[in-house]
Short mmCIF file of C-alpha atoms and ligand atoms in Angstrom, two decimals:
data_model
loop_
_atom_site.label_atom_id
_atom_site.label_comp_id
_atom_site.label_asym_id
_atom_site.label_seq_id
_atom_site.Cartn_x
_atom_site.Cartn_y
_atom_site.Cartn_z
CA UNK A 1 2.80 -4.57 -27.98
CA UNK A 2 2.97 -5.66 -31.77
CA UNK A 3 0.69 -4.47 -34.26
CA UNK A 4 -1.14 -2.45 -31.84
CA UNK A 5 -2.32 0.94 -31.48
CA UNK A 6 -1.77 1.10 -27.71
CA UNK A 7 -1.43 4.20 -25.57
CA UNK A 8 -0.17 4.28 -22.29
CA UNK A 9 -0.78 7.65 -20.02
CA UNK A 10 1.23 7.48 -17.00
CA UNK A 11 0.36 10.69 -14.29
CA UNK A 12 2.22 9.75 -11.39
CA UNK A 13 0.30 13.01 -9.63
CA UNK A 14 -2.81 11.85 -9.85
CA UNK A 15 -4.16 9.07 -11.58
CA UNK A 16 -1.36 6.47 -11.76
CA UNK A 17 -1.57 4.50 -14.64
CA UNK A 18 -4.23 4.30 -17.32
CA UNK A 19 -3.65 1.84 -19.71
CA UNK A 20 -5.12 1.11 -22.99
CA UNK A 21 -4.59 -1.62 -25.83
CA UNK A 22 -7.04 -1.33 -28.82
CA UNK A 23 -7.29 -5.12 -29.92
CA UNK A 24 -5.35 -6.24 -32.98
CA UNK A 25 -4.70 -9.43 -34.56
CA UNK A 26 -0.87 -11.01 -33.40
CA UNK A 27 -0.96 -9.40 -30.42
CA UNK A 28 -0.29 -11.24 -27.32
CA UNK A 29 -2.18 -8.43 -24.81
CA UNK A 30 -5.45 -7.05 -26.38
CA UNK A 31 -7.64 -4.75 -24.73
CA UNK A 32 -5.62 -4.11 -21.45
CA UNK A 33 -7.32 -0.73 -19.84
CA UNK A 34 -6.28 -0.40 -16.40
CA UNK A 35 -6.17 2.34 -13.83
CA UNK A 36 -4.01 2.59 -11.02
CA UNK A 37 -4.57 4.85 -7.83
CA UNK A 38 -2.02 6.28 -5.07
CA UNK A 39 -1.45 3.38 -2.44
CA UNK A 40 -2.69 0.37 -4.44
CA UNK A 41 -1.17 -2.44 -4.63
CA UNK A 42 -1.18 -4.28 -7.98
CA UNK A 43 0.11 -7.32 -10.00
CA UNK A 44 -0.12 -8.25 -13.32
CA UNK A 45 -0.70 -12.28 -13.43
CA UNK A 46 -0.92 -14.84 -16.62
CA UNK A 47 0.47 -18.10 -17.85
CA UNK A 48 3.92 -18.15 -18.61
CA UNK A 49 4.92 -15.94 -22.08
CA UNK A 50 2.27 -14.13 -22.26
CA UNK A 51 3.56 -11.09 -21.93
CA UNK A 52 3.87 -9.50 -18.01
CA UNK A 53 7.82 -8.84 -17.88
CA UNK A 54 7.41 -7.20 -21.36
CA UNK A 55 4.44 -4.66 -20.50
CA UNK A 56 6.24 -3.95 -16.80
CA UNK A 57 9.49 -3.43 -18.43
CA UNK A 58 7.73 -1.41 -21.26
CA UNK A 59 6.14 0.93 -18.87
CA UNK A 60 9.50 1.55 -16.98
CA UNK A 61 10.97 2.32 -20.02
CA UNK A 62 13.66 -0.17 -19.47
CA UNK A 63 12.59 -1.62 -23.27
CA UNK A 64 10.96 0.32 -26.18
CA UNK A 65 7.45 -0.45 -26.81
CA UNK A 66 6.68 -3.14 -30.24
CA UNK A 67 4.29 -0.23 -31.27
CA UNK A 68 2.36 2.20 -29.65
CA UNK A 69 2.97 4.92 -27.54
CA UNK A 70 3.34 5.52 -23.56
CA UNK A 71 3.11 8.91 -21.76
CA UNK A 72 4.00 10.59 -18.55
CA UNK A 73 2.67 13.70 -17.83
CA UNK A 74 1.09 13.87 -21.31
CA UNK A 75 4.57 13.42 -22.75
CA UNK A 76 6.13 10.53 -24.93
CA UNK A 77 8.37 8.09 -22.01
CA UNK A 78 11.20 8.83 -24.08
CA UNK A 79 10.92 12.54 -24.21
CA UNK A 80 11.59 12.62 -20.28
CA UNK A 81 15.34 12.80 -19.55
CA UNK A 82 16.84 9.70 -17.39
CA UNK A 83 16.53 11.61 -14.41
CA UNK A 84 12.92 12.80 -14.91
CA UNK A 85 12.12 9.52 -15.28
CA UNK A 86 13.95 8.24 -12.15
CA UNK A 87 12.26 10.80 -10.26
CA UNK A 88 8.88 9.40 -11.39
CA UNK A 89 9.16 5.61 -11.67
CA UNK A 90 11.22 3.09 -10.10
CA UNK A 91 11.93 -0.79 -10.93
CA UNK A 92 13.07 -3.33 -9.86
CA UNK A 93 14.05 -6.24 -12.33
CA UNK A 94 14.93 -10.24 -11.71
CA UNK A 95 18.70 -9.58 -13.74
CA UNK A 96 21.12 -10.59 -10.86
CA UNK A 97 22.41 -7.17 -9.64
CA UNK A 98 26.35 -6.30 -11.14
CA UNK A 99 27.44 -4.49 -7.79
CA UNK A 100 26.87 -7.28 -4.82
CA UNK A 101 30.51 -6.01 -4.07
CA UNK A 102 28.53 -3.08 -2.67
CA UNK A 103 27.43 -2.70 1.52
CA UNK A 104 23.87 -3.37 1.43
CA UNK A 105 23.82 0.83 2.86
CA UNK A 106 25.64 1.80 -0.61
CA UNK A 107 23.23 0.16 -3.07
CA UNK A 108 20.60 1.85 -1.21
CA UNK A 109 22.10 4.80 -1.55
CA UNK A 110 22.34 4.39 -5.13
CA UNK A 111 18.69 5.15 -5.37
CA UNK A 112 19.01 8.46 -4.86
CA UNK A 113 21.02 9.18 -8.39
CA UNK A 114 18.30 11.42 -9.71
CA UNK A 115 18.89 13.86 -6.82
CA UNK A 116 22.72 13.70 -6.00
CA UNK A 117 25.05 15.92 -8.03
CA UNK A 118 27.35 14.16 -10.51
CA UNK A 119 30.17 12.82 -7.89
CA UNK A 120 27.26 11.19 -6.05
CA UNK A 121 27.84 13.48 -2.72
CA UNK A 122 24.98 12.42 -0.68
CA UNK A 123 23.56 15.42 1.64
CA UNK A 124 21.63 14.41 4.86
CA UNK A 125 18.85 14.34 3.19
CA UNK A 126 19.78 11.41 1.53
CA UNK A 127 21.19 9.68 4.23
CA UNK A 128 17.98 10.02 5.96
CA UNK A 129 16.00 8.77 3.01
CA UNK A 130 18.34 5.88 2.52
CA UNK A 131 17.97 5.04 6.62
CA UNK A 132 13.83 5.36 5.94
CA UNK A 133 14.21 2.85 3.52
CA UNK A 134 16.11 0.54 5.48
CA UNK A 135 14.07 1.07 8.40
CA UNK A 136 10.91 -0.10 6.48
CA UNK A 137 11.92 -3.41 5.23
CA UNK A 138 13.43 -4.10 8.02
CA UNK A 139 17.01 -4.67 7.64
CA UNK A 140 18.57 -2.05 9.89
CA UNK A 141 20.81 -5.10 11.23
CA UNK A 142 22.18 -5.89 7.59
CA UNK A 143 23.53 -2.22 6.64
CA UNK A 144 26.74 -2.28 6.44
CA UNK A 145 26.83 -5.94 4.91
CA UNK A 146 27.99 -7.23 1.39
CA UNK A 147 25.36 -7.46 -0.93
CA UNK A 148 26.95 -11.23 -2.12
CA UNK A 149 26.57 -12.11 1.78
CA UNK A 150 22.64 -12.02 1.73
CA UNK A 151 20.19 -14.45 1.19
CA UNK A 152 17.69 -14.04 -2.16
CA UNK A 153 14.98 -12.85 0.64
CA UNK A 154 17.60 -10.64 2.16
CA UNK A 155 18.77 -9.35 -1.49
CA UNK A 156 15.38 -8.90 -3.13
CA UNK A 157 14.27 -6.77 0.49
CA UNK A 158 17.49 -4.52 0.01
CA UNK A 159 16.34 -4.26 -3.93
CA UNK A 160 12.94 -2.89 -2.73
CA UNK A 161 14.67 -0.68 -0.09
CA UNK A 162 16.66 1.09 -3.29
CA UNK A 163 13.26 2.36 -5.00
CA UNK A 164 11.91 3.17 -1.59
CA UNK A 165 15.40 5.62 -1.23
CA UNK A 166 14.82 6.56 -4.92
CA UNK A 167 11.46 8.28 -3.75
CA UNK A 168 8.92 7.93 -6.73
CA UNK A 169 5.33 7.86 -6.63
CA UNK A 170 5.53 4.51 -8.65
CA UNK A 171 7.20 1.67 -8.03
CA UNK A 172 7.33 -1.50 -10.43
CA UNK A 173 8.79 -4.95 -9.79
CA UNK A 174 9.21 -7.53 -12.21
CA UNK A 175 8.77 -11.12 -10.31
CA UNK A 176 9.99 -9.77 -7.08
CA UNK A 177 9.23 -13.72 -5.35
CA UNK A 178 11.22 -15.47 -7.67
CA UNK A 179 13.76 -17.88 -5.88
CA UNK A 180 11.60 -17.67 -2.61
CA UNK A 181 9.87 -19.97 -0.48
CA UNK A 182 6.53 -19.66 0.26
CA UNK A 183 7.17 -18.36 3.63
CA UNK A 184 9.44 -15.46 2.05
CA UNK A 185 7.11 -15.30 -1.02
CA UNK A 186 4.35 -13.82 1.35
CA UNK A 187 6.97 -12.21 3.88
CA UNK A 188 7.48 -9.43 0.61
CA UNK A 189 4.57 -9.17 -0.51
CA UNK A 190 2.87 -8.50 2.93
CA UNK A 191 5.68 -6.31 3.02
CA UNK A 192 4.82 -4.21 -0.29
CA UNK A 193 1.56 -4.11 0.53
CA UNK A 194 2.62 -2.50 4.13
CA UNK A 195 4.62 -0.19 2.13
CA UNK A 196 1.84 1.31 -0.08
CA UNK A 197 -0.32 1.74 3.11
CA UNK A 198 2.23 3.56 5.00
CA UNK A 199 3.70 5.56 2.19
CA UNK A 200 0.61 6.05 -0.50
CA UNK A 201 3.26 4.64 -3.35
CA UNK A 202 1.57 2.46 -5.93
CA UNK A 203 3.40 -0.56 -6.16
CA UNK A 204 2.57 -2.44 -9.77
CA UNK A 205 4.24 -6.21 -9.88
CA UNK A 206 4.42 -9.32 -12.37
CA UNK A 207 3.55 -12.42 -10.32
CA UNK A 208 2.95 -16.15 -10.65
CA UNK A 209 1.77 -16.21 -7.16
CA UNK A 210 -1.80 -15.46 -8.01
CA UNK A 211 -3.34 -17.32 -4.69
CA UNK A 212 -1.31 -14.89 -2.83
CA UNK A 213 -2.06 -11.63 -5.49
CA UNK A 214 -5.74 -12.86 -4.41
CA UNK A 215 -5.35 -12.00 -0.72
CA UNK A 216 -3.52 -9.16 -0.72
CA UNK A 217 -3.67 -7.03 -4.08
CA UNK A 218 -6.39 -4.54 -4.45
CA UNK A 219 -6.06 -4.86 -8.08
CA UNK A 220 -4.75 -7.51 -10.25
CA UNK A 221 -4.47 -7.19 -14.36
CA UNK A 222 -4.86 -10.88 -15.45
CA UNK A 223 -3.59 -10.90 -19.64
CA UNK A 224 -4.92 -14.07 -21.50
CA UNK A 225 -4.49 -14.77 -24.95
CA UNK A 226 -7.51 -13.64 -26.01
CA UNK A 227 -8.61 -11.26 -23.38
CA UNK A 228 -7.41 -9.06 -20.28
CA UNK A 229 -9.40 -8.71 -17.33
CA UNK A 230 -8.56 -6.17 -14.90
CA UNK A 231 -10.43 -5.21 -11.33
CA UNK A 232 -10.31 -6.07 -7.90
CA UNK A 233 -9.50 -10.03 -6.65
CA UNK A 234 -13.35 -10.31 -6.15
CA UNK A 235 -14.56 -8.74 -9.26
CA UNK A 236 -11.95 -11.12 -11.20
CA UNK A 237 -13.39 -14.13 -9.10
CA UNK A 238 -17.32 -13.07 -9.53
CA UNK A 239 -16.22 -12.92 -13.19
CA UNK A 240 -15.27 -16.30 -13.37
CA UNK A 241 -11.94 -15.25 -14.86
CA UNK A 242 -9.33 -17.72 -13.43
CA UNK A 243 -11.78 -20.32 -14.45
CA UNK A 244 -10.37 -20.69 -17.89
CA UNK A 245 -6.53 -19.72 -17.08
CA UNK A 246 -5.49 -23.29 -16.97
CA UNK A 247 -6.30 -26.45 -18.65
CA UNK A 248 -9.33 -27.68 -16.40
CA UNK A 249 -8.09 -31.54 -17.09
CA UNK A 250 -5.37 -30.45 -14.91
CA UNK A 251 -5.94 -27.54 -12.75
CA UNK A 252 -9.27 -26.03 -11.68
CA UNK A 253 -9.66 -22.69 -9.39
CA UNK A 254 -12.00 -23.37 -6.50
CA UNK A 255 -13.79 -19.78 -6.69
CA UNK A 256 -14.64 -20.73 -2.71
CA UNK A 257 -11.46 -20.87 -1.20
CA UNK A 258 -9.71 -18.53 -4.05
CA UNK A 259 -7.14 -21.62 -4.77
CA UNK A 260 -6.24 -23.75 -7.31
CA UNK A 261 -6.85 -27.67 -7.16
CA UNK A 262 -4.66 -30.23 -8.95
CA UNK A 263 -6.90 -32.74 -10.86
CA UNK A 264 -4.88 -35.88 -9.35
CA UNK A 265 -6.84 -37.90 -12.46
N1 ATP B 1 2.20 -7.64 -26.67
C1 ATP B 1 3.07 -8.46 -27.24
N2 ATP B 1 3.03 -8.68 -28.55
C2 ATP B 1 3.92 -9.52 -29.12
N3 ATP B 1 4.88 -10.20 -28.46
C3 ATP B 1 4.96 -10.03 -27.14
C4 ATP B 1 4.05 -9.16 -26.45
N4 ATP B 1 4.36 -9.19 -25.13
C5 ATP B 1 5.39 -10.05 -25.01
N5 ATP B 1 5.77 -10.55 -26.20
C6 ATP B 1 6.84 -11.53 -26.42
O1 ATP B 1 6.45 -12.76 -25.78
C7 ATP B 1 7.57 -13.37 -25.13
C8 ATP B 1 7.26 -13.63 -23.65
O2 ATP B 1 7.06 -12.38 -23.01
P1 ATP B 1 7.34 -12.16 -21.47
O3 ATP B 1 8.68 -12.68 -21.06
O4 ATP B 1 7.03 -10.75 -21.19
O5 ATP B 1 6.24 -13.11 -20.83
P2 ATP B 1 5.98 -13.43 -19.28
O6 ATP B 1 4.52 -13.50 -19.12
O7 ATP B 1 6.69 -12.45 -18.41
O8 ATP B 1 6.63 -14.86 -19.17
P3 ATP B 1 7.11 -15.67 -17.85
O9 ATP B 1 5.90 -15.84 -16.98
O10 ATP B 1 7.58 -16.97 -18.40
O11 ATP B 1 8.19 -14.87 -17.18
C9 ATP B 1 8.75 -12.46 -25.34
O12 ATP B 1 9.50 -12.96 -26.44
C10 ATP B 1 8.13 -11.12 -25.72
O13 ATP B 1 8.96 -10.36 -26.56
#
């Protein structure tokens, strides 16, 4: 978010996320205004580099914003203690995870820092939260596993599990498909968007999967060089806006069929 006035107002109550990016010259993401609602699924899609880790990880406060400012609860992101924030917003990154010497039940548990004391006692509440979790992305039978015995599937499922124990209204995954075959690819993301129906979480991802963001996202946030576009998969495809996302000598998107056909010229 260089050389922009950009505001961010995060209300995890109500609203979700509203989004705003006044455009500026240099700036890879111009105009981005985007609301989020409880129990939408979203992604944010574009080429590579232009900018979808940095905005997810900006929002989640796990980097500082270029310029600009973001706010929770009508308060500057880094105003809220560690904890507040943890209580608010989950994410979930690509960076391999340092603990795989962890059971897959203890890195679960792990979520639920913001509300254990400082020893990390977990009460029965926790436990049950940590079971919930488990029980919804269905890994009841991997529990008491090592984390460096799982699959990537396996590993990113037990990832999602974590900020499903952590318990915030918002949950944000950077790539969570990465490493994944196709089967898998659509295994999680079926599976997040089963999780915002059952739970009313908004769940906000960066994807290259946009074929598969078509079917199931209600919302996607597509940032171009020059422009954003955000709305449901039908208003982006009545809008033409995948049209232009790739080099047309090589790729074209078949607004039909929602795909994307390789010019075999
Ligand atoms: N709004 C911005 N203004 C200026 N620079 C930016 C902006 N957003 C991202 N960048 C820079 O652009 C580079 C690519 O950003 P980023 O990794 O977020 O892109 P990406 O879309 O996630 O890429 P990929 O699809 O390859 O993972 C980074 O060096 C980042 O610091």
């Amino acid at each position: 978010m260089k050389n922009t006035q950009s505001h961010i107002a995060l209300d995890t109550k109500n609203l979700c996320v509203g989004y705003t990016v006044k455009k500026q010259q240099n700036c890879i993401a111009k105009d981005i205004n985007f609301t989020l609602f409880k129990g939408e699924l979203a992604s944010i899609v574009g080429v590579n580099g232009i900018g979808k880790s940095t905005l997810l990880r900006t929002l989640g406060n796990i980097q500082p914003g270029l310029s600009g400012t973001i706010q929770l609860h009508n308060r500057a992101l880094e105003q809220h203690s560690i904890m507040e924030l943890a209580s608010e917003i989950s994410v979930v990154l690509t960076e391999p995870i340092a603990s795989k010497n962890l059971t897959v039940w203890e890195l679960i548990g792990l979520g639920r820092q913001p509300y254990t004391n400082w020893i990390g006692t977990l009460t029965q509440k926790d436990k049950e939260k940590i079971k919930d979790a488990i029980d919804m992305v269905q890994i009841t039978n991997l529990t008491y596993k090592k984390c460096y015995e799982l699959s990537d599937g396996q590993l990113q499922r037990v990832m999602i599990a974590r900020a499903l124990a952590q318990d915030t209204q918002l949950i944000m995954l950077d790539e969570p498909t990465s490493h994944l075959d196709l089967y898998h690819k659509v295994q999680i993301l079926k599976l997040l968007k089963t999780i915002t129906q059952q739970t009313n979480k908004t769940i906000l991802f960066t994807t290259h999967e946009i074929e598969i963001a078509i079917q199931l996202c209600d919302k996607i946030l597509l940032l171009e060089k020059n422009q954003n576009t955000f709305g449901s998969p039908h208003e982006l495809i009545q809008k033409k806006s995948f049209e232009n996302l790739f080099p047309a000598d090589t790729i074209t998107f078949d607004s039909q069929t929602a795909t994307f056909r390789v010019n075999k010229k």
